[in-house]
Short mmCIF file of C-alpha atoms in Angstrom, two decimals:
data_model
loop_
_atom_site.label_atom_id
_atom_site.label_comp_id
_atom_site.label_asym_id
_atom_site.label_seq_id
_atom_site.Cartn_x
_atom_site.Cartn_y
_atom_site.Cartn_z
CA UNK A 83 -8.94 -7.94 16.63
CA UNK A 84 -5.78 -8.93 18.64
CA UNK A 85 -8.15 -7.99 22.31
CA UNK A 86 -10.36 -10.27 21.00
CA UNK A 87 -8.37 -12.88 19.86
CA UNK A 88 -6.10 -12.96 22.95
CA UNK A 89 -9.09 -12.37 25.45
CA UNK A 90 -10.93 -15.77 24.23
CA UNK A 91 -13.68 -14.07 22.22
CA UNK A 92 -12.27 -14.76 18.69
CA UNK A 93 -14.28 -14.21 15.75
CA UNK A 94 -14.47 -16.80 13.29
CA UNK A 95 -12.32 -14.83 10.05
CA UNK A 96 -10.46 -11.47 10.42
CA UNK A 97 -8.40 -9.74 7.50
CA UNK A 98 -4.55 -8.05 8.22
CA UNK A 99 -2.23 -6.93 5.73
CA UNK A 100 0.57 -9.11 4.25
CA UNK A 101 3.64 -9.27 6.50
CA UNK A 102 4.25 -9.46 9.85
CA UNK A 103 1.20 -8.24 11.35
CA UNK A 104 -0.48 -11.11 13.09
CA UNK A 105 3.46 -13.37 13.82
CA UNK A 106 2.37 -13.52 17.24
CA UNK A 107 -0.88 -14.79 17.38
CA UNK A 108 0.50 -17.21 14.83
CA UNK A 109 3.71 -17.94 17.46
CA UNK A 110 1.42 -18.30 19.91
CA UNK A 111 -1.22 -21.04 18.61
CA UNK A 112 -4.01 -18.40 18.52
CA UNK A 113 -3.90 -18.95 14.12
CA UNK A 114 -5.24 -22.19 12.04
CA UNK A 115 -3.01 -23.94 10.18
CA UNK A 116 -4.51 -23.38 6.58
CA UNK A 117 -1.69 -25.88 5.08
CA UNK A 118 -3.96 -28.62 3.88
CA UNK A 119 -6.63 -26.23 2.41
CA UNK A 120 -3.71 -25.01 0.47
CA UNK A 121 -2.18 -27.83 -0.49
CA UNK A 122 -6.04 -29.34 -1.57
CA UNK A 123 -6.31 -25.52 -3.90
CA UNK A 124 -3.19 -25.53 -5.11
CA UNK A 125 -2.22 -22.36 -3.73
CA UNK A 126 1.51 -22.65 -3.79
CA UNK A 127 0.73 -23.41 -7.79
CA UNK A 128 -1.46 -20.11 -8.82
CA UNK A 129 -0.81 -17.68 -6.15
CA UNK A 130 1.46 -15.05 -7.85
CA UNK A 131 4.19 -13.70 -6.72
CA UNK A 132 5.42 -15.92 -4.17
CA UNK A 133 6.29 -13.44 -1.65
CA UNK A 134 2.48 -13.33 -0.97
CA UNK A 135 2.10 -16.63 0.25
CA UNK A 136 5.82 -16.74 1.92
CA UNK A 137 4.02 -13.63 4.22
CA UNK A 138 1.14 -16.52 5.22
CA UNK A 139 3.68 -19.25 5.80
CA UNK A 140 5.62 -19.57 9.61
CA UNK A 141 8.00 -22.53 10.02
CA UNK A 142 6.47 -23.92 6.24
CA UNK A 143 3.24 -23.92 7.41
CA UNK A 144 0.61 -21.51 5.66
CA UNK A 145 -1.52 -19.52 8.47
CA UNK A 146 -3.75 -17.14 5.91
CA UNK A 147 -5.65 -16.88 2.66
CA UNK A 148 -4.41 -14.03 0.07
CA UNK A 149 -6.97 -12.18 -1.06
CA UNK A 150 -5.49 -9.06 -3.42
CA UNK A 151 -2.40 -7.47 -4.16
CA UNK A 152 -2.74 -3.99 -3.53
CA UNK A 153 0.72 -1.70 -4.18
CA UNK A 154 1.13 1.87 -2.64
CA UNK A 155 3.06 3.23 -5.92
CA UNK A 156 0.37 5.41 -7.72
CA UNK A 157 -0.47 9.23 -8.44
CA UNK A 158 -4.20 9.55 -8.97
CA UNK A 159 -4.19 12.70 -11.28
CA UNK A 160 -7.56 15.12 -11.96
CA UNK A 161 -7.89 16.15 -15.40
CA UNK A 162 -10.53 18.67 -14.29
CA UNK A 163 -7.79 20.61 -12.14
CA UNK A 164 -5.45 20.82 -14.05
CA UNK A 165 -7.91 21.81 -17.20
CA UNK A 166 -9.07 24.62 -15.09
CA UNK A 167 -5.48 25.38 -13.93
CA UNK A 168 -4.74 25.93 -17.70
CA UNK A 169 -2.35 22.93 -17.73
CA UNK A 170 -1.50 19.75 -18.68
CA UNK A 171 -1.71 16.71 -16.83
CA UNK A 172 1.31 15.94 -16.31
CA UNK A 173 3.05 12.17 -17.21
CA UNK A 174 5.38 12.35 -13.87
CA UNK A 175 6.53 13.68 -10.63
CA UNK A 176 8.52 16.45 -11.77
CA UNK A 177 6.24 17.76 -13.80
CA UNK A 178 3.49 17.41 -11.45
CA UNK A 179 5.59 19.42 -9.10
CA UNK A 180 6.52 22.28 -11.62
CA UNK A 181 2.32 22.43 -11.82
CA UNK A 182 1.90 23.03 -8.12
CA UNK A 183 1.99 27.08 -8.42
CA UNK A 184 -0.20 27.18 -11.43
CA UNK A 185 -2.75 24.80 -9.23
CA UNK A 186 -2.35 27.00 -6.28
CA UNK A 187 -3.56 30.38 -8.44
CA UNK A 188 -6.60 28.40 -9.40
CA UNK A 189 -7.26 27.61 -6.21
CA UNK A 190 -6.76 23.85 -5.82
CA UNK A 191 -5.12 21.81 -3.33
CA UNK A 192 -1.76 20.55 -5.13
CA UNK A 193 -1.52 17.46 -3.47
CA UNK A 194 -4.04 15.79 -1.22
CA UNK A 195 -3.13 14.13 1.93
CA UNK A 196 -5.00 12.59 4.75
CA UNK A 197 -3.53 13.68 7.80
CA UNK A 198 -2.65 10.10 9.59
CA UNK A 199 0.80 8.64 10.24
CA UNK A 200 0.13 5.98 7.82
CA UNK A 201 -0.55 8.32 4.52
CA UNK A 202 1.71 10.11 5.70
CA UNK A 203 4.75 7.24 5.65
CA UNK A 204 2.88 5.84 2.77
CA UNK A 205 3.91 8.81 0.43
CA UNK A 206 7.28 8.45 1.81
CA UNK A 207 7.53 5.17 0.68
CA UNK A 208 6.14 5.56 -2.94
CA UNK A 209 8.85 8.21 -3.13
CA UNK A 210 11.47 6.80 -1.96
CA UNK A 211 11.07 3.34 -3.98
CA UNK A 212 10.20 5.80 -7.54
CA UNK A 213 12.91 8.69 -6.90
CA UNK A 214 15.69 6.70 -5.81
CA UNK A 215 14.77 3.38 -6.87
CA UNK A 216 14.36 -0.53 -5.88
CA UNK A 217 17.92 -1.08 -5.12
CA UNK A 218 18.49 1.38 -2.87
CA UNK A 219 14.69 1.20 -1.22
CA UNK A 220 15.92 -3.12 -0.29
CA UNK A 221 18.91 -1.99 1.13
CA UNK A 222 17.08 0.40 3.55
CA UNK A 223 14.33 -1.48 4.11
CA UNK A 224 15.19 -5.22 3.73
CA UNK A 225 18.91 -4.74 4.66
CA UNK A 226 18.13 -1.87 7.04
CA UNK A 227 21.36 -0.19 6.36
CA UNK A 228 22.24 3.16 7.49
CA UNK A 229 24.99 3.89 5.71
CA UNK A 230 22.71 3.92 2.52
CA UNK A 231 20.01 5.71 4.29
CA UNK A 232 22.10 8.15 5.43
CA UNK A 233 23.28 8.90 1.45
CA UNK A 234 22.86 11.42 -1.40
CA UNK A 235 20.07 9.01 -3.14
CA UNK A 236 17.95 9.37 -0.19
CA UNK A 237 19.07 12.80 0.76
CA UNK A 238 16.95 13.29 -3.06
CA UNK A 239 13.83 11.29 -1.24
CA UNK A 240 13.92 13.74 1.45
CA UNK A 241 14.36 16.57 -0.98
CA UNK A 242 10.91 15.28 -2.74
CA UNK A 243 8.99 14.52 0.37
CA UNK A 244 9.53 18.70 1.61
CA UNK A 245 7.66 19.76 -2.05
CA UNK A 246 5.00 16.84 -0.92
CA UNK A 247 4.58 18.76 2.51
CA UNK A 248 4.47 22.52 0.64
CA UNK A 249 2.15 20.97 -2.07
CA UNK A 250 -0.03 19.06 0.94
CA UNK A 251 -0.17 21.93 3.02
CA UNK A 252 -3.68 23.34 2.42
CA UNK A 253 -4.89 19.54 2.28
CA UNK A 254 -7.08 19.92 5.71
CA UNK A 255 -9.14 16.21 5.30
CA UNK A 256 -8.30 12.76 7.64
CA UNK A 257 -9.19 9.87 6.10
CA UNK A 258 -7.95 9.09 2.61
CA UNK A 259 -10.99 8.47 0.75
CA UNK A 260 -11.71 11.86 1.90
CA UNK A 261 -8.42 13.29 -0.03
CA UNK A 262 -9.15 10.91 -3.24
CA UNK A 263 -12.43 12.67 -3.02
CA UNK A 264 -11.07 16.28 -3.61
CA UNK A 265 -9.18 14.85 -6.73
CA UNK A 266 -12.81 13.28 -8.23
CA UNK A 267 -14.24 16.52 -7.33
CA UNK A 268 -11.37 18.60 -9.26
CA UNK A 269 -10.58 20.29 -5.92
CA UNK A 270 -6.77 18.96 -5.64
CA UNK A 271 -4.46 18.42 -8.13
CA UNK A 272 -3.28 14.52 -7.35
CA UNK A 273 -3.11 12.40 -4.50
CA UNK A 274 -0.40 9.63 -3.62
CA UNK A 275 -2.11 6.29 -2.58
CA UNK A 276 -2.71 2.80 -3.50
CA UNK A 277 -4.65 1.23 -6.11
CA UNK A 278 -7.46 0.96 -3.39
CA UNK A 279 -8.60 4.79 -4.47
CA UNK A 280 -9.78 3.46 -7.80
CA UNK A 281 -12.42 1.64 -6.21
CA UNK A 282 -13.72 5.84 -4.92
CA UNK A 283 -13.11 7.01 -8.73
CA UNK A 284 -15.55 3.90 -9.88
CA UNK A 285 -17.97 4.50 -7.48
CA UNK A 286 -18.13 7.78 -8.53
CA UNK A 287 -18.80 6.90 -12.20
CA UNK A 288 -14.88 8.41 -13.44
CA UNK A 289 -13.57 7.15 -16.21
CA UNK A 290 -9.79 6.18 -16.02
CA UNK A 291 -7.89 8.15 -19.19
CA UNK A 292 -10.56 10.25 -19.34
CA UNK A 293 -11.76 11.72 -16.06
CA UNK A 294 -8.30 10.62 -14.22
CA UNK A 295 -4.81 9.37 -14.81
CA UNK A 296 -2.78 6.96 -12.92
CA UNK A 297 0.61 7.07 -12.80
CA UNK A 298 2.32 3.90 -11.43
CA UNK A 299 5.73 4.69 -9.37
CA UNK A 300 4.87 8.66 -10.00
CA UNK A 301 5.68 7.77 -13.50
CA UNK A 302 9.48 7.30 -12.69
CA UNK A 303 9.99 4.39 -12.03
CA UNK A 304 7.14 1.80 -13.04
CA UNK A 305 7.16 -0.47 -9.71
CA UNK A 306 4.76 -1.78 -7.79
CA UNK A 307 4.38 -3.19 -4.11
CA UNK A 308 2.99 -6.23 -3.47
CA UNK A 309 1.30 -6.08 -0.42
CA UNK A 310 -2.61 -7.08 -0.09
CA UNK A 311 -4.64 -7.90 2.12
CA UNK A 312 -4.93 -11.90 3.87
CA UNK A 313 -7.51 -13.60 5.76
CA UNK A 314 -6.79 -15.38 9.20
CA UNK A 315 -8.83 -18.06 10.37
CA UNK A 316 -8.88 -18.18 14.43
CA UNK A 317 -8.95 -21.37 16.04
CA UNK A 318 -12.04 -22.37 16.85
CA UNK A 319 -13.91 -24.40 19.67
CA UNK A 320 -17.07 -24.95 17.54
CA UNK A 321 -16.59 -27.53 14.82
CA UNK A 322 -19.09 -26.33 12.51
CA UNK A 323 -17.82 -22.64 12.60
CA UNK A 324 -14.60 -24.31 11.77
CA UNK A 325 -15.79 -26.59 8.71
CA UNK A 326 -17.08 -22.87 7.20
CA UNK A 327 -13.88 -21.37 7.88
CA UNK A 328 -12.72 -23.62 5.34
CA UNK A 329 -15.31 -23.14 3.09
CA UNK A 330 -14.37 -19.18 3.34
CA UNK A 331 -10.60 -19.52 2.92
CA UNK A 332 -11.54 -21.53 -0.66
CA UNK A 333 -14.17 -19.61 -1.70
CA UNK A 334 -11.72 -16.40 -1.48
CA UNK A 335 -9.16 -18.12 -3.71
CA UNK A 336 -11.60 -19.16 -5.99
CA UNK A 337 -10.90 -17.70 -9.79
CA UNK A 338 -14.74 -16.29 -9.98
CA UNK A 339 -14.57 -14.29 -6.45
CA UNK A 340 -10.91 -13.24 -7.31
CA UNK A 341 -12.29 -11.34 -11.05
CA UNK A 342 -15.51 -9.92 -8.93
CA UNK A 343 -13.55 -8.73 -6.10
CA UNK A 344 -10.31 -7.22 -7.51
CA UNK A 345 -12.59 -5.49 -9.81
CA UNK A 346 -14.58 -3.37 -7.00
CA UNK A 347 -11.74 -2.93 -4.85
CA UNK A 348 -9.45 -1.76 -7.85
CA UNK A 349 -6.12 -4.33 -6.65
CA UNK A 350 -5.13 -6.75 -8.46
CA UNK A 351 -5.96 -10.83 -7.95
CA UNK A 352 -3.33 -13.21 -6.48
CA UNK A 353 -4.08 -16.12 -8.69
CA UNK A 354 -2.16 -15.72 -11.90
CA UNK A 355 -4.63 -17.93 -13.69
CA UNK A 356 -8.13 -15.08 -14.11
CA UNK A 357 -9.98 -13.78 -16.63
CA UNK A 358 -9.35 -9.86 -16.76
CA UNK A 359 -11.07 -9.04 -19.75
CA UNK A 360 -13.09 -6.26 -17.69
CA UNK A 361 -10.28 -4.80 -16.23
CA UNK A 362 -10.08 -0.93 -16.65
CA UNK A 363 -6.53 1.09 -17.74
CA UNK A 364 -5.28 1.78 -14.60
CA UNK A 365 -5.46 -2.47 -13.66
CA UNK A 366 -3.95 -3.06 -16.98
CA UNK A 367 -1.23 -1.16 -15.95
CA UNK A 368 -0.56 -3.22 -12.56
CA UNK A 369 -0.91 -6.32 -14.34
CA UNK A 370 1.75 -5.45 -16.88
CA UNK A 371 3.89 -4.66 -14.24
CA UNK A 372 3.38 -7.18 -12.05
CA UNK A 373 3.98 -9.92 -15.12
CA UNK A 374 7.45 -8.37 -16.10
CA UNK A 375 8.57 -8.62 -12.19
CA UNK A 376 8.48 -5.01 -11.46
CA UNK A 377 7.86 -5.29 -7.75
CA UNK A 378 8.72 -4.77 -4.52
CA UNK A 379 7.87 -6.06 -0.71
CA UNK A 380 5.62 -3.50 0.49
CA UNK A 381 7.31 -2.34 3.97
CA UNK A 382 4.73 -4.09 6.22
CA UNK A 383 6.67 -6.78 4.89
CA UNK A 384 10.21 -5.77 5.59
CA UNK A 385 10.23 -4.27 8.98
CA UNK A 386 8.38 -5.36 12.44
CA UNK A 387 5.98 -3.31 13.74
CA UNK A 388 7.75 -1.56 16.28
CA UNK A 389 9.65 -0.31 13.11
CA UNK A 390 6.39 0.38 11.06
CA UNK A 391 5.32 2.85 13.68
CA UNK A 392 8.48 4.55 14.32
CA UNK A 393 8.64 4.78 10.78
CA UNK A 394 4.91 6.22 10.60
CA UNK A 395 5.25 8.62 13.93
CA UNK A 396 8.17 10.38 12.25
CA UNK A 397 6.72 11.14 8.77
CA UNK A 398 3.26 12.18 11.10
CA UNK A 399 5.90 14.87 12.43
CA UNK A 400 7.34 15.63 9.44
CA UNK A 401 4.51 16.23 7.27
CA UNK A 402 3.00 18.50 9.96
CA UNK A 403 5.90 20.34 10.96
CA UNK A 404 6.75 23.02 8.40
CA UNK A 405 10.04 24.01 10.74
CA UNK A 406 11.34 19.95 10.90
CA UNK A 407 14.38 20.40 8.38
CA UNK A 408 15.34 17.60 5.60
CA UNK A 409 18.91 17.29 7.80
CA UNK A 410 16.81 16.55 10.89
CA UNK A 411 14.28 14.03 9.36
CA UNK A 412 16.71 12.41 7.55
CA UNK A 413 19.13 12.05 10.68
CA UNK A 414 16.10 10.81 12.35
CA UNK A 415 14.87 8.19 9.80
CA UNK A 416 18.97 6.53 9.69
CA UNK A 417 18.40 6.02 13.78
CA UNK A 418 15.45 3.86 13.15
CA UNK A 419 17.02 1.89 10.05
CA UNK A 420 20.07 1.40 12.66
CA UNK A 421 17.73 -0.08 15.12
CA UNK A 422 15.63 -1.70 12.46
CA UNK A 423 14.41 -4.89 13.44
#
């Protein structure tokens, strides 16, 4: 997207995630300015929480069109795993950890992981925002302190993220819908990842409560991210391509494509103003978090990414070296929240 765009060959609508991905193409003139298409749909008025359309806005101008909210805090449970592991499902982290040996001797997969930097780093994140809570994940990630990052409450994180590598370790897939797909099939135990995986679980006809549990923030500590994904609107030469961009950026923030949408993809609309009737147990859940202000900037949205991918090549490391110590990648992880930027 970013060749493209800088190269001169920019397509007419491209989609990044909320934060601080596309701050210089916007710095550098390469974004429209979607501030009177805004203003004309009220976005400032329905778009819920805020912090979705302060990621769009640069200098109070608003360069993109939130589409979804879609938080990184869930555990995707299989009932049929842990009915053939002779267990019960369990209702949070610790339990599903005490479960991992049981799962083993039946012959699942604990915990499936995709093995990429950014599911990797993903998991740390749930864990570190459900075991040692919102407080202390702003201070590290908004604040970018060290001192706190280099404490017992993370030390705990840490701690959590070695059983996620023992209970990953057998987990031999790349992509993530691949993992989600070994907890649908009963083949794995759970799988840490965003609300995006419903979307596999529907597809495959899975009933949520029945066929699958959810547990938002592990079932710790009910909070959700709010990160989603935006549309960007390159400048454009061609008038008429131009006219349809803004025909695009409302038709995404209309209520009707906001229900049909957020229902397939299994996030959560950005207008707080829809119909969710339809909405299945594991959206209900979101939504009742996301109304009592149980959230949290999703990382993208806290660090640059430089950071992001520091962040991302250690947990890559981590999660794949069996020998890489909780001393060392916590020592590690404090150098890059010192350097944060």
């Amino acid at each position: 997207m970013i060749s493209r765009i800088t190269g001169g060959d920019p397509m007419a609508a491209t989609q990044f995630n909320h934060g601080r991905q596309a701050e210089e193409l916007v710095q550098a003139g390469l974004m429209r300015d979607l501030t009177d298409a805004a203003e004309a749909g009220g976005w400032k008025d329905v778009i819920h929480p805020q912090s979705l359309i302060d990621s769009c806005t640069f200098e109070g101008r608003i360069y993109c069109a939130p589409i979804n909210i879609h938080s990184w805090q869930w555990l995707w449970l299989s009932h049929k795993a842990f009915e053939d592991a002779g267990v019960p499902v369990p209702s949070n982290w610790d339990e599903f950890v005490a479960a991992a040996s049981a799962l083993e001797k039946a012959g699942k997969t604990p915990l499936a992981m995709g093995q990429q930097a950014w599911q990797n780093a993903g998991a740390f994140n749930v864990l570190l925002v459900a075991i040692a809570g919102k407080d202390v994940y702003n201070t590290v990630f908004a604040d970018h302190d060290a001192e706190v990052a280099a404490g017992p409450e993370m030390r705990k994180v840490f701690e959590a993220a070695a059983n996620a590598r023992e209970m990953s370790k057998n987990s031999r897939v790349q992509d993530w819908n691949q993992a989600t797909n070994m907890v649908i099939a009963g083949q794995a135990g759970g799988q840490i990842m965003g609300d995006w995986a419903q979307g596999e679980f529907q597809v495959a006809g899975q009933v949520a409560g029945v066929d699958y549990s959810c547990l938002p923030g592990l079932g710790v500590n009910e909070i959700i991210s709010t990160s989603g994904d935006a549309f960007y609107f390159p400048v454009m030469d061609d008038e008429d391509k131009s006219r349809a961009q803004d025909v695009l950026a409302a038709t995404m923030l209309d209520p009707v494509t906001q229900v049909a949408f957020n229902l397939k993809k299994g996030s959560l609309p950005v207008r707080g103003d829809v119909d969710l009737e339809a909405a299945n147990d594991c959206m209900r859940k979101g939504l009742e978090i996301l109304a009592a202000g149980n959230t949290v900037s999703d990382v993208a949205q806290l660090v640059s990414p430089d950071t992001g991918s520091r962040i991302e090549d250690l947990f890559s490391e981590f999660f794949n070296d069996p020998g890489m110590s909780v001393d060392d990648v916590q020592s590690y992880f404090v150098d890059i929240i010192a350097d944060a930027r």
